[in-house]
Amino acid sequence: MKILGTTVAPGECKTIQLSIARLHTGTPIDIPIVVARAKKEGPCLLLTAGIHGDEINGVEIVRQVITKELHIPEKGTVICVPVINVFGYLNQERDFPDGRDLNRMFPGFKRGSLASRFAYHIINEVVPHIDYCIDFHTGGASRFNYSQIRLDAQDTKALDLAKIFGSKFIINAKQREKSFRHTLRKLGKSVLLFEGGKSLHLDRIVTKVGIQGVQRVMHHLDMRDYSKEITKFYNLPEGVMITKSSWVRAKHSGMFRSHKKIGSLVAKGDKIGTISDPYGSFETAVKSTYDGYIICANHAPIVHQGDALFHITRATTSNF
Ligand SMILES: [Zn+2]
């Protein structure tokens, strides 16, 4: 396997630097790409995180997979890119320094904007080698996502993997033009997009779900025997496929408290939070407008009228 001009022989593990840009100070910026290749042939799995630079929990999942040497396959190859958007990660921001969302720049151009060039190199130099990808994300800003897999349900290979991965919720999510997931799908790759936790935050449970998901997928693809470990994992929850969901929004501005655990099942009319003024004279209940699971909750202490508070499922199926 030759990746970015470096040969990785069977049985070798190498960290290859993708160097395509410099900071304005002239400091070169490298994206380390960790390639672990088994002696035996097998599929190639790509693990990516940090397309959005402030989604640190995804980075933590891939980091732990590498640190614990869980990425070393017995068959095939695992390629890990823990931080794709190094610029955003440095600034602890979602986007590139020019304000562009890398996840809307794929497949990119060789001579395009900085984000577009990054996208181009990932697509042309890394992606041709892979069969499967798990891309790790978190909720944006203070919105905390319950661990969930987003995919194109028509991709039956990805759907099978999503069930194996073991997150309770699977969302048949619309493809967004020029996203990494959309571009990989067009190239015939099977992609799971993992969402868990919120930006600039580490959550141990979310991290665990992500790491165990990687082990389950590798085991399923016959890349490494994790049968012993899997017996010790938490019981696989029965998967729920979400086909429709909506936000409950703030009817008033004020201080916001959530009363429900994320992932819990609520009924229409249930009190799920409160909004109050800071002076003790006004307090109002936030009620669920749907029967469903809370799959994302806003953790901001202060919200404005119209802000998204709870993302609630409206149609689900456990038979898929
Ligand atoms: Zn993201």
CSV table of C-alpha atoms and ligand atoms in Angstrom, one decimal:
chain,number,residue,atom,x,y,z
A,1,MET,CA,0.0,0.0,0.0
A,2,LYS,CA,1.4,3.4,-1.0
A,3,ILE,CA,-0.2,6.3,0.8
A,4,LEU,CA,1.0,9.9,0.4
A,5,GLY,CA,4.2,8.6,-1.2
A,6,THR,CA,5.0,6.3,1.7
A,7,THR,CA,4.9,2.5,1.3
A,8,VAL,CA,3.3,0.6,4.2
A,9,ALA,CA,4.2,-3.1,3.8
A,10,PRO,CA,2.1,-5.9,5.3
A,11,GLY,CA,2.5,-6.1,9.0
A,12,GLU,CA,3.8,-2.5,9.3
A,13,CYS,CA,2.4,0.5,11.3
A,14,LYS,CA,3.4,3.9,10.2
A,15,THR,CA,2.5,7.5,11.0
A,16,ILE,CA,2.5,9.5,7.8
A,17,GLN,CA,2.3,13.3,7.8
A,18,LEU,CA,0.0,15.0,5.4
A,19,SER,CA,1.7,18.4,5.0
A,20,ILE,CA,-0.3,20.8,2.8
A,21,ALA,CA,-0.3,24.1,4.6
A,22,ARG,CA,1.5,26.5,6.9
A,23,LEU,CA,0.3,28.8,9.7
A,24,HIS,CA,0.6,32.5,8.9
A,25,THR,CA,3.8,32.4,11.0
A,26,GLY,CA,5.3,30.0,8.5
A,27,THR,CA,5.0,27.1,10.9
A,28,PRO,CA,4.2,24.0,8.9
A,29,ILE,CA,1.0,22.2,9.7
A,30,ASP,CA,0.9,18.4,9.5
A,31,ILE,CA,-2.0,16.1,9.8
A,32,PRO,CA,-0.8,12.8,11.2
A,33,ILE,CA,-2.3,9.8,9.5
A,34,VAL,CA,-1.8,6.5,11.4
A,35,VAL,CA,-1.8,3.5,9.2
A,36,ALA,CA,-1.8,0.0,10.6
A,37,ARG,CA,-1.6,-2.9,8.1
A,38,ALA,CA,-1.9,-6.5,9.0
A,39,LYS,CA,0.1,-9.3,7.3
A,40,LYS,CA,-3.1,-10.8,6.0
A,41,GLU,CA,-5.3,-9.2,3.4
A,42,GLY,CA,-8.7,-7.8,4.5
A,43,PRO,CA,-10.9,-4.7,4.3
A,44,CYS,CA,-9.6,-1.2,4.9
A,45,LEU,CA,-11.4,0.8,7.6
A,46,LEU,CA,-10.9,4.6,8.0
A,47,LEU,CA,-11.5,6.3,11.4
A,48,THR,CA,-11.7,10.1,11.2
A,49,ALA,CA,-12.5,12.8,13.7
A,50,GLY,CA,-12.2,16.6,14.1
A,51,ILE,CA,-13.6,17.6,10.7
A,52,HIS,CA,-15.2,20.2,13.0
A,53,GLY,CA,-12.2,21.4,15.0
A,54,ASP,CA,-14.1,21.9,18.3
A,55,GLU,CA,-15.6,18.4,18.3
A,56,ILE,CA,-13.0,17.1,20.7
A,57,ASN,CA,-14.9,14.0,21.9
A,58,GLY,CA,-14.5,12.4,18.5
A,59,VAL,CA,-10.8,13.1,18.6
A,60,GLU,CA,-10.6,11.4,22.0
A,61,ILE,CA,-12.3,8.3,20.7
A,62,VAL,CA,-9.8,7.9,17.8
A,63,ARG,CA,-6.9,8.8,20.2
A,64,GLN,CA,-7.9,6.1,22.7
A,65,VAL,CA,-8.3,3.5,19.9
A,66,ILE,CA,-4.7,4.3,18.9
A,67,THR,CA,-3.2,4.5,22.4
A,68,LYS,CA,-4.8,1.2,23.4
A,69,GLU,CA,-3.6,-0.3,20.1
A,70,LEU,CA,-7.1,-1.4,19.3
A,71,HIS,CA,-6.5,-0.3,15.7
A,72,ILE,CA,-3.9,-2.9,15.0
A,73,PRO,CA,-5.7,-5.4,12.7
A,74,GLU,CA,-5.1,-9.1,12.2
A,75,LYS,CA,-6.5,-8.8,8.7
A,76,GLY,CA,-6.7,-5.7,6.5
A,77,THR,CA,-5.8,-2.1,7.3
A,78,VAL,CA,-7.0,0.5,9.7
A,79,ILE,CA,-6.3,4.2,8.9
A,80,CYS,CA,-6.8,6.7,11.7
A,81,VAL,CA,-7.0,10.4,11.2
A,82,PRO,CA,-7.7,11.8,14.7
A,83,VAL,CA,-7.8,15.5,13.7
A,84,ILE,CA,-8.6,16.3,10.1
A,85,ASN,CA,-9.3,20.0,10.7
A,86,VAL,CA,-6.0,20.9,12.5
A,87,PHE,CA,-6.6,24.6,12.1
A,88,GLY,CA,-10.0,24.5,13.8
A,89,TYR,CA,-8.6,22.2,16.5
A,90,LEU,CA,-5.8,24.7,17.2
A,91,ASN,CA,-8.3,27.5,17.5
A,92,GLN,CA,-10.9,25.3,19.2
A,93,GLU,CA,-13.3,26.3,16.6
A,94,ARG,CA,-15.6,24.4,14.3
A,95,ASP,CA,-14.5,25.9,11.0
A,96,PHE,CA,-11.4,26.8,9.1
A,97,PRO,CA,-9.7,30.1,9.8
A,98,ASP,CA,-11.4,31.5,6.7
A,99,GLY,CA,-14.8,30.6,8.2
A,100,ARG,CA,-15.4,27.7,5.9
A,101,ASP,CA,-17.0,24.5,7.1
A,102,LEU,CA,-14.7,21.7,5.9
A,103,ASN,CA,-17.7,19.3,5.9
A,104,ARG,CA,-19.2,21.3,3.1
A,105,MET,CA,-16.0,21.4,0.9
A,106,PHE,CA,-15.7,17.8,-0.3
A,107,PRO,CA,-14.5,16.6,-2.7
A,108,GLY,CA,-12.5,19.8,-2.8
A,109,PHE,CA,-10.1,21.4,-5.4
A,110,LYS,CA,-6.4,21.2,-5.6
A,111,ARG,CA,-6.1,25.0,-6.0
A,112,GLY,CA,-9.2,25.9,-4.0
A,113,SER,CA,-9.5,27.6,-0.6
A,114,LEU,CA,-7.5,26.2,2.2
A,115,ALA,CA,-10.4,24.0,3.4
A,116,SER,CA,-11.1,22.8,-0.2
A,117,ARG,CA,-7.4,21.8,-0.6
A,118,PHE,CA,-7.6,19.8,2.6
A,119,ALA,CA,-10.7,18.0,1.4
A,120,TYR,CA,-9.0,17.3,-2.0
A,121,HIS,CA,-6.0,15.7,-0.4
A,122,ILE,CA,-8.1,13.5,1.9
A,123,ILE,CA,-10.3,12.4,-0.9
A,124,ASN,CA,-7.5,11.8,-3.4
A,125,GLU,CA,-4.7,10.4,-1.2
A,126,VAL,CA,-6.4,8.6,1.6
A,127,VAL,CA,-10.0,7.6,0.6
A,128,PRO,CA,-9.0,5.5,-2.5
A,129,HIS,CA,-7.6,2.9,-0.2
A,130,ILE,CA,-10.6,2.5,2.0
A,131,ASP,CA,-13.8,0.3,2.0
A,132,TYR,CA,-15.5,1.6,5.2
A,133,CYS,CA,-15.4,4.8,7.2
A,134,ILE,CA,-16.5,5.8,10.7
A,135,ASP,CA,-16.5,9.6,11.1
A,136,PHE,CA,-16.8,10.9,14.6
A,137,HIS,CA,-18.6,14.1,15.5
A,138,THR,CA,-20.3,15.8,18.5
A,139,GLY,CA,-23.3,18.1,18.7
A,140,GLY,CA,-22.5,21.7,17.9
A,141,ALA,CA,-22.1,24.4,20.6
A,142,SER,CA,-23.8,23.4,23.8
A,143,ARG,CA,-26.1,20.8,22.2
A,144,PHE,CA,-25.4,17.4,23.6
A,145,ASN,CA,-26.2,14.4,21.3
A,146,TYR,CA,-27.1,11.1,22.8
A,147,SER,CA,-24.7,8.6,21.0
A,148,GLN,CA,-26.2,8.0,17.6
A,149,ILE,CA,-25.2,6.8,14.1
A,150,ARG,CA,-26.3,8.7,11.1
A,151,LEU,CA,-26.3,7.0,7.7
A,152,ASP,CA,-28.0,6.5,4.4
A,153,ALA,CA,-30.4,3.6,5.2
A,154,GLN,CA,-30.3,2.6,1.5
A,155,ASP,CA,-26.7,1.6,2.1
A,156,THR,CA,-27.4,-1.8,3.5
A,157,LYS,CA,-23.8,-2.5,4.3
A,158,ALA,CA,-23.7,0.6,6.4
A,159,LEU,CA,-27.0,-0.3,8.0
A,160,ASP,CA,-25.7,-3.7,9.0
A,161,LEU,CA,-22.6,-2.1,10.5
A,162,ALA,CA,-24.7,0.5,12.4
A,163,LYS,CA,-26.6,-2.3,14.1
A,164,ILE,CA,-23.3,-4.0,15.0
A,165,PHE,CA,-21.8,-0.7,16.2
A,166,GLY,CA,-24.2,-0.8,19.1
A,167,SER,CA,-25.5,2.8,19.6
A,168,LYS,CA,-29.1,2.8,20.6
A,169,PHE,CA,-30.2,5.3,17.9
A,170,ILE,CA,-29.7,5.0,14.2
A,171,ILE,CA,-30.8,8.0,12.1
A,172,ASN,CA,-31.6,7.7,8.4
A,173,ALA,CA,-30.2,11.2,7.8
A,174,LYS,CA,-30.5,13.2,4.6
A,175,GLN,CA,-27.2,13.5,2.7
A,176,ARG,CA,-25.8,17.0,2.7
A,177,GLU,CA,-24.2,18.1,-0.6
A,178,LYS,CA,-20.4,18.4,-0.4
A,179,SER,CA,-20.2,16.7,3.0
A,180,PHE,CA,-17.6,14.1,3.7
A,181,ARG,CA,-20.2,11.4,4.1
A,182,HIS,CA,-22.0,12.3,0.9
A,183,THR,CA,-18.8,12.3,-1.1
A,184,LEU,CA,-17.7,9.0,0.3
A,185,ARG,CA,-21.1,7.5,-0.6
A,186,LYS,CA,-20.7,8.7,-4.2
A,187,LEU,CA,-17.4,7.0,-4.3
A,188,GLY,CA,-19.0,3.7,-3.2
A,189,LYS,CA,-17.7,3.7,0.4
A,190,SER,CA,-19.9,2.7,3.3
A,191,VAL,CA,-20.0,5.4,6.0
A,192,LEU,CA,-21.2,5.6,9.6
A,193,LEU,CA,-21.3,9.1,11.0
A,194,PHE,CA,-21.2,8.9,14.8
A,195,GLU,CA,-22.6,11.8,16.8
A,196,GLY,CA,-22.1,11.8,20.6
A,197,GLY,CA,-21.7,14.5,23.3
A,198,LYS,CA,-21.2,18.2,22.6
A,199,SER,CA,-18.3,20.4,21.3
A,200,LEU,CA,-15.4,21.4,23.6
A,201,HIS,CA,-16.3,18.6,26.0
A,202,LEU,CA,-15.2,15.1,26.8
A,203,ASP,CA,-17.7,12.5,28.0
A,204,ARG,CA,-16.6,9.1,29.2
A,205,ILE,CA,-19.8,7.3,28.3
A,206,VAL,CA,-19.8,8.7,24.8
A,207,THR,CA,-16.1,7.8,24.4
A,208,LYS,CA,-16.8,4.3,25.6
A,209,VAL,CA,-19.7,3.8,23.1
A,210,GLY,CA,-17.4,5.0,20.3
A,211,ILE,CA,-14.5,2.8,21.2
A,212,GLN,CA,-16.6,-0.3,21.7
A,213,GLY,CA,-18.4,0.4,18.4
A,214,VAL,CA,-15.0,0.4,16.6
A,215,GLN,CA,-14.1,-2.9,18.2
A,216,ARG,CA,-17.5,-4.4,17.3
A,217,VAL,CA,-17.2,-3.3,13.7
A,218,MET,CA,-13.6,-4.6,13.4
A,219,HIS,CA,-14.8,-7.9,14.8
A,220,HIS,CA,-17.7,-8.1,12.4
A,221,LEU,CA,-15.6,-7.3,9.4
A,222,ASP,CA,-13.2,-10.1,10.5
A,223,MET,CA,-10.4,-7.6,10.9
A,224,ARG,CA,-9.6,-8.6,14.5
A,225,ASP,CA,-11.0,-11.2,17.0
A,226,TYR,CA,-12.6,-9.1,19.8
A,227,SER,CA,-15.0,-11.9,20.9
A,228,LYS,CA,-13.6,-12.0,24.4
A,229,GLU,CA,-13.8,-8.2,24.9
A,230,ILE,CA,-17.3,-8.0,23.4
A,231,THR,CA,-18.7,-10.4,26.0
A,232,LYS,CA,-17.6,-7.8,28.7
A,233,PHE,CA,-19.2,-4.9,26.9
A,234,TYR,CA,-22.5,-3.4,28.0
A,235,ASN,CA,-25.5,-5.2,26.6
A,236,LEU,CA,-26.3,-4.1,23.1
A,237,PRO,CA,-29.4,-2.0,23.4
A,238,GLU,CA,-32.1,-2.9,20.9
A,239,GLY,CA,-31.5,-0.5,18.0
A,240,VAL,CA,-34.1,2.2,17.2
A,241,MET,CA,-34.2,3.6,13.7
A,242,ILE,CA,-35.4,7.2,13.7
A,243,THR,CA,-37.2,8.3,10.6
A,244,LYS,CA,-38.5,11.6,11.8
A,245,SER,CA,-37.5,14.1,14.6
A,246,SER,CA,-38.2,17.7,15.6
A,247,TRP,CA,-36.9,20.3,18.0
A,248,VAL,CA,-38.8,21.7,20.9
A,249,ARG,CA,-37.9,25.4,21.0
A,250,ALA,CA,-37.8,28.0,23.7
A,251,LYS,CA,-41.0,30.0,23.9
A,252,HIS,CA,-39.3,32.5,26.1
A,253,SER,CA,-35.8,33.8,26.7
A,254,GLY,CA,-34.2,33.1,30.1
A,255,MET,CA,-32.3,30.7,32.3
A,256,PHE,CA,-32.8,27.2,31.2
A,257,ARG,CA,-32.8,23.9,33.1
A,258,SER,CA,-33.4,20.5,31.7
A,259,HIS,CA,-35.4,18.0,33.8
A,260,LYS,CA,-34.9,14.9,31.7
A,261,LYS,CA,-32.0,12.6,31.1
A,262,ILE,CA,-30.9,12.5,27.5
A,263,GLY,CA,-32.0,9.4,25.8
A,264,SER,CA,-35.2,9.1,27.9
A,265,LEU,CA,-38.6,8.5,26.5
A,266,VAL,CA,-41.1,11.4,27.0
A,267,ALA,CA,-44.7,11.9,26.3
A,268,LYS,CA,-46.5,14.9,24.7
A,269,GLY,CA,-47.2,17.4,27.5
A,270,ASP,CA,-44.5,16.1,29.9
A,271,LYS,CA,-42.6,18.8,31.7
A,272,ILE,CA,-39.1,18.4,30.4
A,273,GLY,CA,-37.5,21.7,31.5
A,274,THR,CA,-38.0,25.2,32.9
A,275,ILE,CA,-37.1,28.7,31.8
A,276,SER,CA,-37.0,31.5,34.3
A,277,ASP,CA,-35.9,35.1,34.6
A,278,PRO,CA,-32.9,35.8,37.0
A,279,TYR,CA,-35.1,37.7,39.5
A,280,GLY,CA,-37.4,35.0,40.9
A,281,SER,CA,-40.6,36.5,39.4
A,282,PHE,CA,-41.0,34.4,36.2
A,283,GLU,CA,-40.8,30.7,35.7
A,284,THR,CA,-42.4,28.6,33.0
A,285,ALA,CA,-42.4,24.9,32.1
A,286,VAL,CA,-41.0,23.6,28.9
A,287,LYS,CA,-43.3,20.8,27.7
A,288,SER,CA,-42.7,18.2,25.2
A,289,THR,CA,-44.7,18.6,22.1
A,290,TYR,CA,-44.1,15.0,20.9
A,291,ASP,CA,-44.1,11.5,22.2
A,292,GLY,CA,-40.5,10.2,21.7
A,293,TYR,CA,-36.9,9.9,22.8
A,294,ILE,CA,-34.8,12.9,23.6
A,295,ILE,CA,-31.8,12.4,21.3
A,296,CYS,CA,-30.2,15.9,21.8
A,297,ALA,CA,-30.5,18.4,24.6
A,298,ASN,CA,-29.3,22.0,24.9
A,299,HIS,CA,-26.9,22.4,27.8
A,300,ALA,CA,-26.7,26.2,27.6
A,301,PRO,CA,-27.7,27.9,30.9
A,302,ILE,CA,-29.2,30.9,29.2
A,303,VAL,CA,-31.4,30.6,26.1
A,304,HIS,CA,-33.1,32.9,23.7
A,305,GLN,CA,-36.7,32.7,22.5
A,306,GLY,CA,-36.7,30.2,19.5
A,307,ASP,CA,-33.5,28.4,20.6
A,308,ALA,CA,-33.5,24.7,20.0
A,309,LEU,CA,-33.8,23.0,23.4
A,310,PHE,CA,-34.6,19.3,22.9
A,311,HIS,CA,-34.4,17.2,19.8
A,312,ILE,CA,-37.2,14.6,20.1
A,313,THR,CA,-37.9,11.6,17.9
A,314,ARG,CA,-41.4,11.6,16.2
A,315,ALA,CA,-41.3,8.3,14.3
A,316,THR,CA,-39.2,5.3,15.1
A,317,THR,CA,-39.0,1.7,14.2
A,318,SER,CA,-37.2,-1.1,15.9
A,319,ASN,CA,-37.9,-3.5,13.1
A,320,PHE,CA,-35.4,-2.7,10.4
B,1,ZN,ZN,-19.4,17.7,13.4
